[in-house]
One Martini backbone bead per residue (centre of mass of N, CA, C, O) as a GRO file, in nm:
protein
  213
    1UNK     BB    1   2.984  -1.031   1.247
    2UNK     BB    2   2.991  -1.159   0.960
    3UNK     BB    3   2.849  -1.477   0.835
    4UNK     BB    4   2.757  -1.375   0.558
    5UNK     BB    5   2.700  -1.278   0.255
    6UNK     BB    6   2.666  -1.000   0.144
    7UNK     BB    7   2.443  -1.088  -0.051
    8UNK     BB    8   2.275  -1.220   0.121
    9UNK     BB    9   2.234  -0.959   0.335
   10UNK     BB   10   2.096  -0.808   0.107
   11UNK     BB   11   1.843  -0.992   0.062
   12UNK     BB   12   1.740  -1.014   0.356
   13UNK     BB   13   1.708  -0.671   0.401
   14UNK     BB   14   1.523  -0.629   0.097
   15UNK     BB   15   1.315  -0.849   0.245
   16UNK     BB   16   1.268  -0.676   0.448
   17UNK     BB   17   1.179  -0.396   0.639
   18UNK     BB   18   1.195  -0.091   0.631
   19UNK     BB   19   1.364   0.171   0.714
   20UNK     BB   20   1.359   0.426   0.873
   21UNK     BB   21   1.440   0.749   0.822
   22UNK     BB   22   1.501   0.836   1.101
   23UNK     BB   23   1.734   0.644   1.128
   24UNK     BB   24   1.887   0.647   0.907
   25UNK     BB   25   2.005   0.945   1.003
   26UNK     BB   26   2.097   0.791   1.265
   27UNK     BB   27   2.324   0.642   1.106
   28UNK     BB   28   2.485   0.892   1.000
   29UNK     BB   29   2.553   1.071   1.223
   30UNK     BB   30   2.697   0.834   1.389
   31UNK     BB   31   2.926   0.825   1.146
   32UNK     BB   32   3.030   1.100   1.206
   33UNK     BB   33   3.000   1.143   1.564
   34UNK     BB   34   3.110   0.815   1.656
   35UNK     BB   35   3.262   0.615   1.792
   36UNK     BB   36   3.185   0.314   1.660
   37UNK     BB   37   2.939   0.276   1.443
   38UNK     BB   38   2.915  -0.024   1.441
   39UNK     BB   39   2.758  -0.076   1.720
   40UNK     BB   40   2.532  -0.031   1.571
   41UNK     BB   41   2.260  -0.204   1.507
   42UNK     BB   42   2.051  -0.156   1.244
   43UNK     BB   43   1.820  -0.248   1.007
   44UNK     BB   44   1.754  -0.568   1.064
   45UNK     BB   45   1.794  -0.599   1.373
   46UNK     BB   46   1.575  -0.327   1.396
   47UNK     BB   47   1.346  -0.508   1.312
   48UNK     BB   48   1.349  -0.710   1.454
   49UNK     BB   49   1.327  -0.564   1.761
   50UNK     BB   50   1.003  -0.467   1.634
   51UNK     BB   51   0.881  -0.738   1.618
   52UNK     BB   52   0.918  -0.850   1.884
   53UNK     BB   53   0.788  -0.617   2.035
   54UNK     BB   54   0.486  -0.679   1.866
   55UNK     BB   55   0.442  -0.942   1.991
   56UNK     BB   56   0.472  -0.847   2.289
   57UNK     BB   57   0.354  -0.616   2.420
   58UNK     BB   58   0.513  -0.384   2.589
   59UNK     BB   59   0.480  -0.181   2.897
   60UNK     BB   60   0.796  -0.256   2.941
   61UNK     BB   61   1.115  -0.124   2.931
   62UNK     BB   62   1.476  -0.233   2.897
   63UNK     BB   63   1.768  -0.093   2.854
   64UNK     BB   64   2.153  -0.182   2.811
   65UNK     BB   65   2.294   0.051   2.623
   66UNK     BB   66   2.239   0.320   2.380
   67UNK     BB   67   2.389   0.467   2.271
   68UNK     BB   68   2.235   0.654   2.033
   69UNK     BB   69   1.901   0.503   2.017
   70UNK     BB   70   1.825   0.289   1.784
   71UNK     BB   71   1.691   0.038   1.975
   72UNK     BB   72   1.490   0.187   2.148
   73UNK     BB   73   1.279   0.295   1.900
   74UNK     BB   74   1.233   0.016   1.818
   75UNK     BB   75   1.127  -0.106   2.062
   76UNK     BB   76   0.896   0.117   2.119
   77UNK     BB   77   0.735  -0.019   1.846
   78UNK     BB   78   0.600  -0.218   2.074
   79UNK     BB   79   0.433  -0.026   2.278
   80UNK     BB   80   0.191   0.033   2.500
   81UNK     BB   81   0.003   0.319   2.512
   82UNK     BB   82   0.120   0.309   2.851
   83UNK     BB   83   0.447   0.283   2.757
   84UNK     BB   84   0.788   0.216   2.870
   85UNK     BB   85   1.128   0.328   2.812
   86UNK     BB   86   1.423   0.231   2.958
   87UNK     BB   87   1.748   0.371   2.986
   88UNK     BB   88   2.098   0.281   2.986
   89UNK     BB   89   2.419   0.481   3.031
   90UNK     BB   90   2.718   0.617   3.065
   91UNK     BB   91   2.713   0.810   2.830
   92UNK     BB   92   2.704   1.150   2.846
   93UNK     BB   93   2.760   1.253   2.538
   94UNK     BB   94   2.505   1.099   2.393
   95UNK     BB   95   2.246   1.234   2.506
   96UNK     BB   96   2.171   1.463   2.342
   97UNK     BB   97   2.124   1.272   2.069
   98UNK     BB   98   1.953   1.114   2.149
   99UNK     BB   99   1.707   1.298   2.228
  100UNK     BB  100   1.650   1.414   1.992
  101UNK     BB  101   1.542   1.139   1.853
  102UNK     BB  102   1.348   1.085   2.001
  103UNK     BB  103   1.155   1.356   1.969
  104UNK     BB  104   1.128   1.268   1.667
  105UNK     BB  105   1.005   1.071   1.734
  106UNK     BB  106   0.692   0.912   1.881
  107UNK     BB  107   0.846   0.847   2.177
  108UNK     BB  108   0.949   1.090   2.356
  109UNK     BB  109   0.709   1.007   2.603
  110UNK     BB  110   0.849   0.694   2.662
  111UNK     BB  111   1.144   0.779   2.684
  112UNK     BB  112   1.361   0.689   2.932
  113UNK     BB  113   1.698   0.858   3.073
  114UNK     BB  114   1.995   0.699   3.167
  115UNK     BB  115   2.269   0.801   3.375
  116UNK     BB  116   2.509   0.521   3.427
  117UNK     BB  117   2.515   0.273   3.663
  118UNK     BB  118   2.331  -0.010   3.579
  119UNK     BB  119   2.381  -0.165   3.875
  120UNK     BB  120   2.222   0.108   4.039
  121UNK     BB  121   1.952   0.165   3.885
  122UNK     BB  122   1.782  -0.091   3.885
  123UNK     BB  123   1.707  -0.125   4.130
  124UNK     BB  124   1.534   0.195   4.131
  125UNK     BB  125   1.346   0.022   3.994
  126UNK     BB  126   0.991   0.023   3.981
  127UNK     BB  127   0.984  -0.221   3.816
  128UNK     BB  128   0.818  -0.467   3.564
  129UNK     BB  129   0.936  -0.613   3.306
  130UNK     BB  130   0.896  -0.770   2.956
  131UNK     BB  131   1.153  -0.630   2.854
  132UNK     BB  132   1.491  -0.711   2.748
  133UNK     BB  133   1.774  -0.515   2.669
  134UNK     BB  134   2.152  -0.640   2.632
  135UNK     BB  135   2.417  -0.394   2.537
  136UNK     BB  136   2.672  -0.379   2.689
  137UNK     BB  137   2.928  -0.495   2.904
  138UNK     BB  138   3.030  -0.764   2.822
  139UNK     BB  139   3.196  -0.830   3.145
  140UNK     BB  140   2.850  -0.799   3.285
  141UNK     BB  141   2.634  -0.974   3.203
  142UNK     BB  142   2.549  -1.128   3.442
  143UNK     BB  143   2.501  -0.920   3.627
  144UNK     BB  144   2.239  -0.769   3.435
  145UNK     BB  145   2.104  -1.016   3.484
  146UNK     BB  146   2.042  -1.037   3.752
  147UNK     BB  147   1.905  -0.770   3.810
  148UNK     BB  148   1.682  -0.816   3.582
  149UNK     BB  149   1.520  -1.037   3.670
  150UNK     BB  150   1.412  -0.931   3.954
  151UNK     BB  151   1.247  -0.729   3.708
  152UNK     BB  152   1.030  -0.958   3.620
  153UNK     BB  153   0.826  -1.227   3.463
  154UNK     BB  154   0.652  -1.466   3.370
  155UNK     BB  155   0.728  -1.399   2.996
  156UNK     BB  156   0.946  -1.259   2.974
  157UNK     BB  157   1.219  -1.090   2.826
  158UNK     BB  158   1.539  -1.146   2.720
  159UNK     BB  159   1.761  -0.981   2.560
  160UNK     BB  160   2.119  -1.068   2.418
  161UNK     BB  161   2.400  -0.947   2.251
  162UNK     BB  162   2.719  -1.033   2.098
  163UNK     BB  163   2.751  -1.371   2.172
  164UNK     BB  164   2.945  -1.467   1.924
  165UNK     BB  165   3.177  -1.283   1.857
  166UNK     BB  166   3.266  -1.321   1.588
  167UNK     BB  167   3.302  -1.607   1.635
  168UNK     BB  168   3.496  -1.684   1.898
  169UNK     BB  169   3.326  -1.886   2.068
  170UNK     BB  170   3.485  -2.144   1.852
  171UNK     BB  171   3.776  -2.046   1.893
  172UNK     BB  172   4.052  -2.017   1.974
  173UNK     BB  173   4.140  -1.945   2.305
  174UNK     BB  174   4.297  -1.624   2.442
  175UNK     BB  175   4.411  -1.630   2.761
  176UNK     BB  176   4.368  -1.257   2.715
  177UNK     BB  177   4.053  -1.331   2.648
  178UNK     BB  178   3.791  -1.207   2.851
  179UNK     BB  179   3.557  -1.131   2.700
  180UNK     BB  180   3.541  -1.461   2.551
  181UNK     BB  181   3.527  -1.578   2.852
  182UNK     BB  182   3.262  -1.448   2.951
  183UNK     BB  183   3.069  -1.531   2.708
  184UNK     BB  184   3.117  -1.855   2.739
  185UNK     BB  185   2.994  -1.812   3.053
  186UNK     BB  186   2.734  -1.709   2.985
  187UNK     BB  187   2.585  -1.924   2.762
  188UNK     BB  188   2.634  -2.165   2.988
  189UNK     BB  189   2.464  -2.018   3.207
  190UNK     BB  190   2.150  -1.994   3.029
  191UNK     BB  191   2.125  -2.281   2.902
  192UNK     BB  192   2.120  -2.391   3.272
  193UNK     BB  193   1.888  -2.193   3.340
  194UNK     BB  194   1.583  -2.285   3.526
  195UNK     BB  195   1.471  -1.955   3.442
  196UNK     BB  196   1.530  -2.059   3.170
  197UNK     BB  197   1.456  -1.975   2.811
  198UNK     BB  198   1.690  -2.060   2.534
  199UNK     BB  199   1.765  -1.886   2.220
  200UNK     BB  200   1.973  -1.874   1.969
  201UNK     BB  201   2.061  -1.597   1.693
  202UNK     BB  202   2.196  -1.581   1.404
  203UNK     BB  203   2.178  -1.200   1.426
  204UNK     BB  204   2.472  -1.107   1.337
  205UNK     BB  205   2.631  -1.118   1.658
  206UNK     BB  206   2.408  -1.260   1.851
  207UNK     BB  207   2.096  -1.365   1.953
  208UNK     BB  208   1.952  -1.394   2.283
  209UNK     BB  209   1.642  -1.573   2.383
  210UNK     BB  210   1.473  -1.518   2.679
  211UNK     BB  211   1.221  -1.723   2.884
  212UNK     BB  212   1.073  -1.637   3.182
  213UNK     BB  213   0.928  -1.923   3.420
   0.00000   0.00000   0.00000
């Protein structure tokens, strides 16, 4: 997933925006009491969709995959004064932790909560997103772009995390690695998806930025 020196990522991230307090907290609980506490956003990442965020103001936002509540917050501070964040998770075992860290953030009466299969539940959103961040079951990515598309807009911005696979996604591929045989035709099809304007950005474990046409 780290692809810099530790010395470089420190020094990027020390010279970017502080992480605020409630996230470190967010960040120590994940650490205490959810397995796999790697997947959480982080400090760097979490600046990174907060700036984009700002720069877009989006009224709508859209995520998948919510995991503790992390990557939510952050993008909900660049949401306008009437904007709403819809996220979706499947693990309701999570739900009662992210409510939480939302309602103590600013943003708790803009952050609405779906549990379940996130292509069951996006058909039901009568919404049309500004932003989408799909960060959810990697070997789903294609189907969930393609539900989240027809709920966007031209100037939409869709992001997508984890593309880049650790760098598997350059390794020679092991084929019962069905994961990076997915991400790889995944990234093919973005690449030359005639609805979409694309740019990878290698940060962290790569986050790919798609602009709706």
């Amino acid at each position: 997933m780290h692809f810099l020196s530790d010395a470089l990522e420190n020094y990027i991230q020390n010279h970017s925006e502080d992480e605020p307090a409630l996230l470190q907290e967010l960040t120590r609980e994940t650490h205490l009491k959810v397995i796999q506490p790697r997947m959480i956003t982080g400090h760097y990442q979490g600046r990174v969709l907060s700036m984009l965020s700002k720069l877009i103001q989006p009224n709508r936002i859209l995520e998948i995959g919510t995991y503790t509540g992390y990557s939510a917050i952050c993008l909900a501070e660049g949401l306008t004064n009437e904007g709403l964040l819809h996220t979706i998770d499947i693990n309701e075992e999570l739900s009662e932790m992210q409510r939480e860290f939302f309602d103590r953030s600013e943003f708790g009466d803009k952050i609405i909560q779906h549990t379940g299969d996130a292509l069951k539940i996006i058909p039901e959103l009568d919404q049309v997103f500004d932003l989408v961040f799909i960060d959810a079951e990697k070997k789903m990515y294609d189907a969930y772009f393609e539900a989240v598309i027809e709920k966007t807009r031209p100037g939409s911005i869709i992001l997508t995390d984890n593309v880049l696979w650790s760098g598997k996604v350059v390794e020679q591929l092991d084929k019962k690695d069905m994961v990076t045989r997915n991400l790889l035709a995944y990234n093919k099809k973005l690449k030359n998806d005639p609805r979409v304007e694309t740019v990878v950005l290698s940060i962290r474990d790569g986050l790919t930025l798609c602009r709706v046409l």
